[in-house]
Amino acid sequence: MTIKRIDHVAVVVENLAAALSVYRDALGLVVSKQETMPEQDVKMAFLPSGDSEIELLEPIHPDSGIGRYLARRGEGLHHICLEVDDLQATLAELKARGTQLIDETPRRGAYGQVAFIHPKGAHGVLIELLQRD
Amino acid sequence: MTIKRIDHVAVVVENLAAALSVYRDALGLVVSKQETMPEQDVKMAFLPSGDSEIELLEPIHPDSGIGRYLARRGEGLHHICLEVDDLQATLAELKARGTQLIDETPRRGAYGQVAFIHPKGAHGVLIELLQRD
C-alpha cells in the first residue's frame, strides 16, 4: 500500500468570495471548479497547484460540522487529504496499530472511497484518506 | 508570476519519533531526510508525497516560536509552503492589495528565498512562499 500524493489541503473560511481575493486574485491560483455541496453543508472552491489542490470551504449553516469548527477555531487549515492506492489495506494497518479513526470502514465520497483518521490518531491533524475510482 | 506547487505542509508535533510511528510506519510514507536545525529551534523529518512533502517539526526549546505555538495550540497543521517562480513579483502583488505579511522582503531560507504571509492576510493560514535557488 502506498500514499500517492497529497490530494488536497482544505481551508475553512468565513466567506469564499473574500478568500478568493487572496488565493486567486493576489496569489494567482486558478479556480478549476466552484460548487455548493448541500449534503456536506459547504460551498467549495478548488484551486489546483502542482499535483495537489487547495480547497476553500465556506460553511452554509453555522450548526454544521464545518460551521461549528469555524466558530470554535476560526478560519484556517482544516484537513489534508492523502490519496492512497489501497484504502482497505491502509485502514487495516492503522487499526492493527491502534490508531484512532473516525471511519473504521471506507465510505462513499464525491470522487471515490474515503475514510478519516481522527486528529488524536495523527498528532493533531485531521487526515482524509481517498482511494479514487 | 505563478504558484508552481504546494512545496510542503508542516505539522508541529511533540515528539518526532512518536509522530513517525504514524506517518512513516502506519501510513507508509518514506522519510527522505531527518535533521536538527538549531537556528530554527526544530528537529525535522521530511516525508515526500507526490510532488509535495509533509514536514514534521518538533521544537527543541519550549520558548521558541514553534515551542510556544505547540504550547498554545497543541499538535497539528502549522503552515503550508507554496513554491513560486518569482517571489518579488508575488510579494509586490500582495502588498499592492494590502495583504498582511510577516516578511515584506524575501529572506534567506534553507533552500532559497522565502517570505511568510501573516495568517491574518490569508484567512487563518500561515503561508510560506519559497523561490528555490
XYZ file of N, CA and C in Angstrom:
798
model
N 0.854 -1.207 0.000
C 0.000 0.000 0.000
C 0.878 1.242 0.000
N 0.427 2.260 -0.713
C 1.250 3.454 -0.925
C 0.411 4.723 -0.827
N 1.019 5.765 -0.250
C 0.440 7.102 -0.337
C 0.921 7.688 -1.654
N -0.001 8.063 -2.540
C 0.391 8.523 -3.867
C 0.745 10.011 -3.883
N 0.026 10.792 -3.102
C 0.257 12.243 -3.103
C -0.624 12.902 -2.057
N -0.355 14.174 -1.809
C -1.289 14.998 -1.057
C -2.347 15.425 -2.062
N -3.536 14.860 -1.952
C -4.592 15.166 -2.915
C -5.030 16.621 -2.773
N -5.301 17.023 -1.534
C -5.652 18.425 -1.311
C -5.408 18.838 0.128
N -5.354 20.143 0.314
C -5.279 20.773 1.629
C -6.540 21.624 1.746
N -7.314 21.407 2.803
C -8.597 22.112 2.932
C -8.498 23.225 3.963
N -9.048 24.378 3.591
C -9.018 25.578 4.427
C -10.462 26.025 4.676
N -10.831 26.200 5.939
C -12.162 26.719 6.270
C -12.108 28.236 6.286
N -13.048 28.868 5.587
C -13.100 30.336 5.548
C -14.519 30.807 5.846
N -14.609 32.068 6.265
C -15.933 32.624 6.561
C -16.688 32.957 5.292
N -15.945 33.417 4.292
C -16.588 33.912 3.076
C -15.713 33.578 1.872
N -16.253 32.754 0.997
C -15.488 32.254 -0.137
C -15.018 33.391 -1.045
N -15.876 34.344 -1.291
C -15.511 35.446 -2.198
C -14.336 36.245 -1.628
N -14.362 36.492 -0.324
C -13.274 37.242 0.310
C -11.978 36.433 0.246
N -12.069 35.130 0.471
C -10.867 34.289 0.437
C -10.297 34.216 -0.981
N -11.174 34.199 -1.986
C -10.691 34.142 -3.374
C -9.937 35.411 -3.763
N -10.233 36.508 -3.106
C -9.491 37.728 -3.447
C -8.023 37.596 -3.042
N -7.723 36.735 -2.062
C -6.321 36.456 -1.725
C -5.781 35.298 -2.574
N -6.442 34.145 -2.487
C -5.872 32.923 -3.074
C -5.873 32.942 -4.605
N -6.919 33.519 -5.190
C -6.993 33.589 -6.658
C -6.393 34.902 -7.165
N -6.916 36.039 -6.676
C -6.552 37.325 -7.276
C -5.136 37.765 -6.892
N -4.749 37.611 -5.633
C -3.424 38.097 -5.222
C -2.343 37.043 -5.472
N -2.633 35.786 -5.140
C -1.600 34.751 -5.302
C -1.559 34.185 -6.723
N -2.631 34.367 -7.469
C -2.611 33.919 -8.860
C -2.985 32.464 -9.065
N -3.521 31.795 -8.026
C -4.014 30.434 -8.237
C -5.279 30.488 -9.104
N -5.519 29.403 -9.827
C -6.667 29.353 -10.737
C -7.768 28.503 -10.109
N -8.994 28.971 -10.175
C -10.123 28.191 -9.668
C -10.590 27.243 -10.764
N -10.466 25.931 -10.511
C -10.875 24.960 -11.526
C -12.361 24.649 -11.423
N -12.920 24.854 -10.240
C -14.334 24.497 -10.034
C -14.805 25.190 -8.771
N -16.060 25.522 -8.764
C -16.666 26.109 -7.578
C -18.050 25.498 -7.473
N -18.377 24.951 -6.300
C -19.700 24.346 -6.211
C -20.235 24.353 -4.792
N -21.544 24.224 -4.700
C -22.208 24.132 -3.406
C -22.581 22.666 -3.187
N -22.175 22.130 -2.024
C -22.488 20.739 -1.708
C -23.381 20.713 -0.470
N -24.700 20.774 -0.691
C -25.626 20.895 0.441
C -25.510 19.719 1.415
N -25.206 18.514 0.892
C -25.122 17.343 1.787
C -23.921 17.435 2.732
N -22.929 18.260 2.358
C -21.797 18.480 3.272
C -21.847 19.869 3.900
N -22.918 20.602 3.597
C -23.120 21.921 4.197
C -21.995 22.899 3.895
N -21.432 22.816 2.693
C -20.352 23.740 2.330
C -20.477 24.253 0.902
N -19.965 25.463 0.730
C -19.644 25.976 -0.597
C -18.146 25.796 -0.762
N -17.709 25.299 -1.921
C -16.296 24.978 -2.109
C -15.733 25.618 -3.361
N -14.438 25.968 -3.271
C -13.684 26.372 -4.458
C -12.426 25.515 -4.500
N -12.084 25.025 -5.688
C -10.932 24.150 -5.890
C -9.856 24.905 -6.657
N -8.639 24.962 -6.088
C -7.539 25.699 -6.723
C -6.339 24.774 -6.881
N -6.200 24.139 -8.060
C -5.094 23.203 -8.281
C -3.742 23.905 -8.197
N -2.751 23.142 -7.704
C -1.398 23.660 -7.560
C -0.466 22.459 -7.615
N 0.314 22.347 -8.694
C 1.114 21.132 -8.873
C 0.172 19.942 -8.962
N 0.520 18.817 -8.313
C -0.371 17.657 -8.354
C -1.291 17.594 -7.120
N -1.429 18.722 -6.428
C -2.365 18.830 -5.301
C -3.353 19.950 -5.593
N -4.268 20.179 -4.671
C -5.037 21.410 -4.770
C -5.370 21.961 -3.399
N -5.638 23.248 -3.389
C -6.136 23.900 -2.189
C -7.646 23.972 -2.338
N -8.353 23.514 -1.316
C -9.810 23.595 -1.319
C -10.235 24.594 -0.259
N -11.003 25.592 -0.668
C -11.555 26.553 0.283
C -12.984 26.129 0.599
N -13.312 26.058 1.890
C -14.634 25.599 2.335
C -15.316 26.702 3.134
N -16.496 27.084 2.704
C -17.305 28.024 3.479
C -18.544 27.291 3.965
N -18.735 27.229 5.291
C -19.925 26.520 5.781
C -21.204 27.245 5.374
N -22.239 26.475 5.061
C -23.537 27.070 4.703
C -24.331 27.363 5.976
N -24.273 26.430 6.940
C -25.021 26.588 8.186
C -24.056 26.625 9.369
N -24.300 27.515 10.332
C -23.409 27.584 11.496
C -23.471 26.328 12.362
N -24.549 25.534 12.246
C -24.681 24.349 13.114
C -24.201 23.067 12.426
N -23.496 23.190 11.297
C -22.900 22.007 10.667
C -21.545 21.737 11.306
N -20.939 20.613 10.969
C -19.608 20.293 11.497
C -18.598 21.375 11.176
N -18.562 21.781 9.920
C -17.620 22.814 9.480
C -17.984 24.168 10.100
N -19.272 24.428 10.223
C -19.718 25.689 10.832
C -19.291 25.788 12.289
N -19.435 24.689 13.014
C -19.009 24.694 14.425
C -17.497 24.797 14.524
N -16.774 24.153 13.612
C -15.311 24.253 13.594
C -14.888 25.711 13.419
N -15.536 26.403 12.483
C -15.219 27.814 12.231
C -15.495 28.666 13.468
N -16.625 28.409 14.120
C -16.974 29.199 15.311
C -15.966 28.955 16.437
N -15.482 27.717 16.553
C -14.603 27.343 17.668
C -13.157 27.728 17.405
N -12.664 27.496 16.195
C -11.234 27.646 15.909
C -10.909 28.847 15.023
N -11.921 29.372 14.367
C -11.655 30.456 13.420
C -11.227 29.904 12.068
N -10.965 30.809 11.143
C -10.537 30.410 9.810
C -9.165 29.733 9.868
N -8.903 28.871 8.903
C -7.568 28.273 8.830
C -7.573 26.872 8.260
N -6.410 26.234 8.358
C -6.237 24.881 7.839
C -7.180 23.918 8.555
N -7.884 23.096 7.790
C -8.869 22.182 8.375
C -8.422 20.723 8.300
N -8.064 20.246 7.118
C -7.576 18.867 6.996
C -6.688 18.742 5.766
N -5.934 17.622 5.716
C -5.241 17.281 4.481
C -5.791 15.941 4.005
N -5.801 15.772 2.704
C -6.276 14.519 2.111
C -5.119 13.838 1.405
N -4.882 12.590 1.773
C -3.825 11.799 1.139
C -4.474 10.779 0.212
N -4.018 10.745 -1.034
C -4.534 9.723 -1.945
C -3.759 8.427 -1.749
N -4.488 7.336 -1.519
C -3.868 6.028 -1.308
C -4.268 5.101 -2.455
N -3.462 4.064 -2.660
C -3.814 3.120 -3.724
C -4.683 1.976 -3.206
N -4.694 1.778 -1.885
C -5.466 0.669 -1.324
C -5.985 1.075 0.057
N -7.173 1.649 0.071
C -7.712 2.209 1.319
C -7.960 1.119 2.364
N -8.459 -0.029 1.933
C -8.708 -1.124 2.877
C -7.415 -1.525 3.580
N -6.345 -1.661 2.833
C -5.059 -2.068 3.408
C -4.520 -1.001 4.358
N -4.672 0.271 3.976
C -4.203 1.360 4.838
C -4.982 1.376 6.145
N -6.300 1.214 6.059
C -7.117 1.189 7.282
C -6.759 -0.013 8.160
N -6.502 -1.153 7.533
C -6.144 -2.357 8.298
C -4.839 -2.126 9.058
N -3.873 -1.498 8.397
C -2.579 -1.208 9.031
C -2.763 -0.233 10.197
N -3.553 0.805 9.991
C -3.801 1.789 11.055
C -4.506 1.132 12.241
N -5.497 0.287 11.948
C -6.239 -0.372 13.033
C -5.343 -1.333 13.801
N -4.492 -2.040 13.079
C -3.583 -3.001 13.733
C -2.659 -2.289 14.720
N -2.378 -1.004 14.447
C -1.502 -0.229 15.329
C -2.276 0.598 16.349
N -3.597 0.441 16.344
C -4.404 1.128 17.359
C -4.605 2.608 17.106
N -4.415 3.053 15.860
C -4.607 4.466 15.521
C -6.098 4.829 15.601
N -6.387 5.968 16.247
C -7.784 6.365 16.408
C -8.362 6.883 15.092
N -9.437 6.249 14.644
C -10.048 6.588 13.348
C -11.425 7.206 13.543
N -11.865 8.006 12.590
C -13.264 8.443 12.555
C -14.081 7.409 11.788
N -13.538 6.924 10.683
C -14.212 5.898 9.876
C -13.435 4.589 9.923
N -14.064 3.574 10.505
C -13.407 2.260 10.584
C -13.424 1.554 9.227
N -14.416 1.915 8.419
C -14.532 1.319 7.092
C -14.718 2.446 6.071
N -14.312 2.204 4.816
C -14.457 3.233 3.786
C -15.925 3.608 3.594
N -16.140 4.887 3.283
C -17.483 5.297 2.885
C -17.381 6.059 1.573
N -18.535 6.281 0.969
C -18.582 6.884 -0.361
C -18.321 8.380 -0.290
N -17.312 8.877 -0.989
C -17.097 10.309 -1.107
C -17.467 10.763 -2.506
N -17.176 12.009 -2.830
C -17.556 12.549 -4.135
C -16.727 11.931 -5.268
N -15.487 11.504 -4.955
C -14.586 11.063 -6.026
C -14.068 9.644 -5.847
N -14.546 8.968 -4.785
C -14.075 7.609 -4.552
C -14.411 7.210 -3.138
N -13.698 6.219 -2.603
C -13.896 5.769 -1.241
C -13.028 6.618 -0.306
N -13.601 7.029 0.797
C -12.854 7.864 1.739
C -12.986 7.340 3.162
N -12.027 7.702 4.000
C -12.100 7.436 5.444
C -11.238 8.482 6.136
N -11.686 8.942 7.297
C -10.939 9.963 8.032
C -10.228 9.349 9.238
N -8.978 9.758 9.441
C -8.235 9.450 10.667
C -8.548 10.560 11.660
N -8.836 10.220 12.896
C -9.109 11.225 13.934
C -7.832 12.014 14.232
N -7.960 13.329 14.462
C -6.755 14.108 14.810
C -5.981 13.499 15.980
N -6.670 12.862 16.921
C -5.956 12.223 18.045
C -5.084 11.056 17.582
N -5.394 10.522 16.415
C -4.607 9.413 15.884
C -3.454 9.862 15.005
N -3.414 11.150 14.656
C -2.398 11.623 13.707
C -1.740 12.915 14.194
N -1.513 12.986 15.502
C -0.777 14.115 16.102
C -1.391 15.467 15.731
N -2.716 15.537 15.900
C -3.408 16.807 15.767
C -3.899 17.145 14.371
N -3.634 16.259 13.409
C -4.034 16.542 12.022
C -5.233 15.677 11.633
N -6.292 16.311 11.166
C -7.405 15.570 10.580
C -6.972 15.132 9.186
N -6.866 13.820 8.977
C -6.393 13.290 7.690
C -7.519 12.534 6.994
N -7.815 12.941 5.767
C -8.737 12.194 4.910
C -7.909 11.279 4.034
N -8.300 10.023 3.962
C -7.665 9.077 3.049
C -8.633 8.857 1.901
N -8.147 8.937 0.688
C -9.015 8.835 -0.502
C -8.447 7.811 -1.459
N -9.286 6.846 -1.841
C -8.930 5.976 -2.956
C -9.848 6.348 -4.107
N -9.274 6.968 -5.117
C -10.088 7.451 -6.244
C -10.632 6.286 -7.063
N -11.784 6.500 -7.689
C -12.413 5.463 -8.532
C -11.576 5.216 -9.768
N 3.725 35.812 -12.840
C 4.108 35.084 -11.643
C 3.159 33.909 -11.428
N 3.711 32.790 -10.972
C 2.931 31.560 -10.881
C 3.246 30.821 -9.588
N 2.211 30.213 -9.006
C 2.410 29.243 -7.917
C 2.679 27.908 -8.596
N 3.835 27.299 -8.331
C 4.199 26.074 -9.039
C 3.616 24.826 -8.381
N 3.553 24.840 -7.059
C 3.060 23.653 -6.344
C 3.007 23.936 -4.853
N 2.356 23.048 -4.136
C 2.459 23.051 -2.682
C 3.784 22.362 -2.370
N 4.773 23.143 -1.957
C 6.093 22.565 -1.690
C 6.029 21.606 -0.498
N 5.427 22.077 0.588
C 5.259 21.191 1.738
C 4.140 21.668 2.650
N 3.705 20.739 3.484
C 2.737 21.004 4.551
C 3.466 20.682 5.848
N 3.515 21.646 6.768
C 4.285 21.451 8.003
C 3.364 21.163 9.180
N 3.748 20.171 9.967
C 2.974 19.714 11.123
C 3.856 19.829 12.365
N 3.366 20.510 13.392
C 4.105 20.598 14.655
C 3.717 19.409 15.526
N 4.713 18.715 16.054
C 4.452 17.553 16.913
C 5.290 17.664 18.189
N 4.842 16.956 19.220
C 5.582 16.984 20.489
C 6.840 16.147 20.405
N 6.729 15.030 19.701
C 7.831 14.082 19.669
C 7.925 13.455 18.282
N 9.041 13.715 17.624
C 9.216 13.260 16.244
C 9.121 11.736 16.127
N 9.741 11.031 17.058
C 9.734 9.560 16.983
C 8.311 9.022 17.078
N 7.521 9.600 17.976
C 6.132 9.149 18.128
C 5.337 9.460 16.865
N 5.556 10.629 16.280
C 4.828 11.006 15.062
C 5.225 10.108 13.895
N 6.501 9.714 13.832
C 6.944 8.843 12.736
C 6.299 7.467 12.818
N 5.912 7.054 14.017
C 5.259 5.737 14.109
C 3.905 5.764 13.398
N 3.292 6.938 13.268
C 2.053 7.043 12.476
C 2.371 7.331 11.011
N 3.105 8.420 10.757
C 3.273 8.902 9.382
C 4.172 7.980 8.541
N 5.193 7.432 9.162
C 6.089 6.531 8.415
C 5.623 5.082 8.551
N 5.504 4.614 9.806
C 5.281 3.180 10.000
C 3.860 2.737 9.647
N 2.857 3.505 10.056
C 1.480 3.079 9.793
C 1.012 3.513 8.397
N 1.313 4.751 8.008
C 0.829 5.242 6.708
C 1.749 4.842 5.554
N 2.990 4.491 5.861
C 3.871 4.014 4.804
C 4.618 5.109 4.058
N 4.566 6.348 4.552
C 5.384 7.397 3.930
C 6.861 7.121 4.207
N 7.726 7.588 3.325
C 9.165 7.349 3.446
C 9.845 8.629 3.940
N 10.740 8.481 4.894
C 11.499 9.632 5.389
C 12.706 9.834 4.485
N 12.752 10.982 3.779
C 13.872 11.242 2.874
C 15.045 11.868 3.621
N 14.748 12.540 4.738
C 15.806 13.232 5.476
C 15.294 13.541 6.861
N 16.204 13.540 7.800
C 15.848 13.924 9.163
C 17.004 14.766 9.675
N 16.701 15.950 10.215
C 17.816 16.771 10.678
C 17.397 17.719 11.787
N 18.405 18.149 12.529
C 18.188 19.135 13.580
C 18.667 20.479 13.065
N 17.792 21.492 13.170
C 18.151 22.833 12.707
C 18.127 23.773 13.900
N 19.283 23.890 14.579
C 19.320 24.669 15.822
C 18.915 26.127 15.606
N 19.247 26.699 14.436
C 18.921 28.114 14.208
C 17.404 28.330 14.092
N 16.656 27.253 13.783
C 15.193 27.368 13.757
C 14.560 26.681 14.970
N 15.405 26.164 15.852
C 14.927 25.517 17.082
C 14.019 24.322 16.828
N 14.292 23.570 15.770
C 13.454 22.397 15.476
C 14.280 21.189 15.047
N 13.710 20.024 15.383
C 14.114 18.775 14.744
C 13.081 18.493 13.667
N 13.535 18.107 12.471
C 12.611 17.944 11.356
C 12.749 16.587 10.701
N 11.610 16.076 10.193
C 11.624 14.905 9.321
C 10.850 15.268 8.058
N 11.393 14.897 6.911
C 10.812 15.215 5.604
C 10.250 13.928 4.997
N 8.961 13.951 4.642
C 8.315 12.769 4.071
C 7.670 13.138 2.735
N 8.382 12.912 1.609
C 7.847 13.270 0.295
C 6.582 12.468 -0.032
N 5.702 13.127 -0.792
C 4.442 12.505 -1.198
C 4.003 13.201 -2.479
N 4.063 12.506 -3.600
C 3.808 13.170 -4.875
C 4.852 14.253 -5.086
N 4.438 15.422 -5.560
C 5.417 16.498 -5.756
C 5.442 17.482 -4.575
N 4.890 17.034 -3.425
C 4.943 17.821 -2.196
C 5.641 16.987 -1.132
N 5.773 17.556 0.072
C 6.159 16.702 1.183
C 5.495 17.149 2.467
N 5.405 16.218 3.377
C 4.951 16.521 4.733
C 6.206 16.706 5.569
N 6.266 17.810 6.296
C 7.391 18.068 7.198
C 6.889 18.006 8.622
N 7.497 17.154 9.418
C 7.162 17.082 10.842
C 8.188 17.905 11.608
N 7.707 18.794 12.476
C 8.579 19.706 13.235
C 8.406 19.467 14.725
N 9.491 19.153 15.398
C 9.465 19.066 16.857
C 10.312 20.199 17.424
N 9.715 21.075 18.245
C 10.511 22.163 18.813
C 11.588 21.632 19.752
N 12.741 22.272 19.737
C 13.828 21.883 20.641
C 13.654 22.581 21.982
N 13.238 23.857 21.935
C 13.067 24.637 23.167
C 11.620 25.096 23.302
N 11.039 25.009 24.495
C 9.649 25.451 24.661
C 9.471 26.951 24.446
N 10.550 27.735 24.551
C 10.411 29.194 24.411
C 10.745 29.697 23.001
N 10.812 28.788 22.024
C 10.984 29.202 20.631
C 9.600 29.495 20.039
N 9.573 30.044 18.835
C 8.294 30.319 18.173
C 7.447 29.058 18.031
N 8.080 27.996 17.538
C 7.359 26.733 17.354
C 6.978 26.128 18.710
N 7.863 26.277 19.691
C 7.579 25.750 21.033
C 6.365 26.418 21.660
N 6.295 27.745 21.487
C 5.135 28.468 22.036
C 3.859 28.117 21.273
N 4.004 27.919 19.959
C 2.840 27.512 19.152
C 2.289 26.180 19.671
N 3.201 25.238 19.914
C 2.782 23.920 20.418
C 2.086 24.045 21.770
N 2.640 24.883 22.649
C 2.049 25.053 23.979
C 0.652 25.679 23.888
N 0.495 26.597 22.933
C -0.760 27.353 22.832
C -1.828 26.587 22.065
N -1.439 25.955 20.958
C -2.430 25.354 20.046
C -2.433 23.843 20.068
N -1.379 23.245 20.611
C -1.280 21.788 20.560
C -0.719 21.323 19.225
N -0.560 20.018 19.085
C -0.036 19.445 17.850
C -0.998 19.709 16.692
N -0.449 19.757 15.480
C -1.314 19.868 14.310
C -0.686 20.638 13.177
N -1.498 20.944 12.168
C -1.034 21.666 10.986
C -0.503 23.038 11.379
N 0.662 23.401 10.874
C 1.299 24.662 11.244
C 1.325 25.662 10.081
N 1.830 25.256 8.933
C 1.815 26.143 7.766
C 1.879 25.332 6.486
N 1.562 26.009 5.380
C 1.813 25.406 4.075
C 2.809 26.297 3.344
N 3.615 25.645 2.517
C 4.609 26.386 1.731
C 4.264 26.249 0.256
N 4.136 27.382 -0.416
C 3.863 27.397 -1.854
C 5.135 27.800 -2.587
N 5.519 26.982 -3.576
C 6.676 27.361 -4.387
C 6.243 28.320 -5.477
N 6.915 29.457 -5.568
C 6.587 30.460 -6.584
C 7.771 30.595 -7.538
N 7.491 31.113 -8.727
C 8.595 31.294 -9.682
C 9.230 32.679 -9.548
N 8.505 33.621 -8.921
C 9.026 34.989 -8.812
C 8.536 35.594 -7.496
N 9.322 35.416 -6.451
C 8.890 35.827 -5.115
C 8.711 37.340 -5.019
N 9.607 38.116 -5.646
C 9.490 39.581 -5.626
C 8.149 40.015 -6.222
N 7.791 39.439 -7.342
C 6.540 39.814 -8.012
C 5.333 39.416 -7.169
N 5.399 38.231 -6.541
C 4.282 37.777 -5.695
C 4.123 38.708 -4.502
N 5.236 39.081 -3.862
C 5.158 39.998 -2.715
C 4.628 41.370 -3.148
N 5.043 41.829 -4.318
C 4.576 43.134 -4.806
C 3.058 43.115 -5.002
N 2.565 42.028 -5.563
C 1.122 41.882 -5.800
C 0.365 41.855 -4.467
N 0.893 41.099 -3.505
C 0.241 41.014 -2.188
C 0.234 42.377 -1.500
N 1.364 43.071 -1.575
C 1.454 44.384 -0.923
C 0.515 45.388 -1.583
N 0.429 45.328 -2.912
C -0.452 46.255 -3.633
C -1.904 46.076 -3.190
N -2.245 44.858 -2.756
C -3.616 44.575 -2.331
C -3.794 44.708 -0.815
N -2.716 45.109 -0.126
C -2.831 45.344 1.316
C -2.844 44.084 2.158
N -2.364 42.964 1.607
C -2.326 41.711 2.360
C -1.300 41.798 3.496
N -1.687 41.369 4.677
C -0.778 41.459 5.830
C 0.334 40.409 5.718
N 1.568 40.878 5.733
C 2.730 39.993 5.563
C 3.554 39.929 6.843
N 4.281 38.839 7.031
C 5.296 38.783 8.089
C 6.611 39.337 7.534
N 6.935 38.946 6.310
C 8.169 39.412 5.657
C 7.827 40.297 4.471
N 8.178 41.561 4.554
C 7.915 42.496 3.450
C 8.880 42.256 2.292
N 10.055 41.702 2.631
C 11.050 41.412 1.591
C 11.542 39.979 1.786
N 11.998 39.345 0.710
C 12.488 37.967 0.802
C 13.662 37.865 1.776
N 13.743 36.739 2.488
C 14.940 36.486 3.281
C 15.456 35.103 2.927
N 16.659 34.841 3.392
C 17.335 33.607 3.026
C 16.766 32.417 3.810
N 16.263 31.387 3.118
C 15.853 30.148 3.774
C 16.853 29.052 3.468
N 16.555 27.836 3.871
C 17.494 26.728 3.671
C 17.634 26.363 2.188
N 16.588 26.608 1.387
C 16.600 26.131 0.002
C 16.416 27.229 -1.041
N 16.317 28.475 -0.559
C 16.118 29.570 -1.497
C 15.649 30.800 -0.749
N 14.999 31.720 -1.452
C 14.441 32.920 -0.842
C 13.039 32.611 -0.335
N 12.737 33.062 0.875
C 11.413 32.798 1.447
C 10.809 34.076 2.021
N 9.480 34.078 2.138
C 8.759 35.147 2.836
C 7.449 34.542 3.333
N 7.030 34.974 4.527
C 5.787 34.441 5.095
C 4.667 35.464 5.001
N 3.479 34.986 4.614
C 2.255 35.784 4.691
C 1.673 35.568 6.085
N 1.242 36.644 6.735
C 0.640 36.522 8.063
C -0.703 35.794 7.956
N -1.026 34.929 8.936
C -2.334 34.260 8.883
C -3.498 35.245 8.725
N -3.369 36.442 9.284
C -4.449 37.427 9.124
C -4.606 37.873 7.676
N -3.553 37.682 6.872
C -3.627 38.066 5.466
C -4.112 36.951 4.561
N -4.209 35.733 5.101
C -4.557 34.578 4.254
C -5.635 33.717 4.905
N -6.583 34.393 5.541
C -7.751 33.701 6.117
C -7.350 32.565 7.061
N -6.448 32.902 7.960
C -6.115 31.978 9.050
C -4.987 31.015 8.750
N -4.434 31.081 7.534
C -3.381 30.128 7.155
C -2.026 30.842 7.129
N -1.058 30.295 7.868
C 0.315 30.775 7.758
C 0.882 30.206 6.460
N 1.210 31.078 5.507
C 1.705 30.633 4.197
C 3.153 31.074 4.018
N 4.009 30.099 3.744
C 5.395 30.379 3.376
C 5.463 30.402 1.854
N 6.085 31.417 1.307
C 6.339 31.478 -0.136
C 7.823 31.202 -0.342
N 8.139 30.327 -1.265
C 9.520 29.895 -1.482
C 9.871 30.007 -2.950
N 10.948 30.717 -3.238
C 11.522 30.661 -4.586
C 12.827 29.903 -4.475
N 12.845 28.689 -5.006
C 14.040 27.845 -4.883
C 15.191 28.395 -5.710
N 16.411 28.097 -5.274
C 17.613 28.550 -5.994
C 17.744 27.803 -7.315
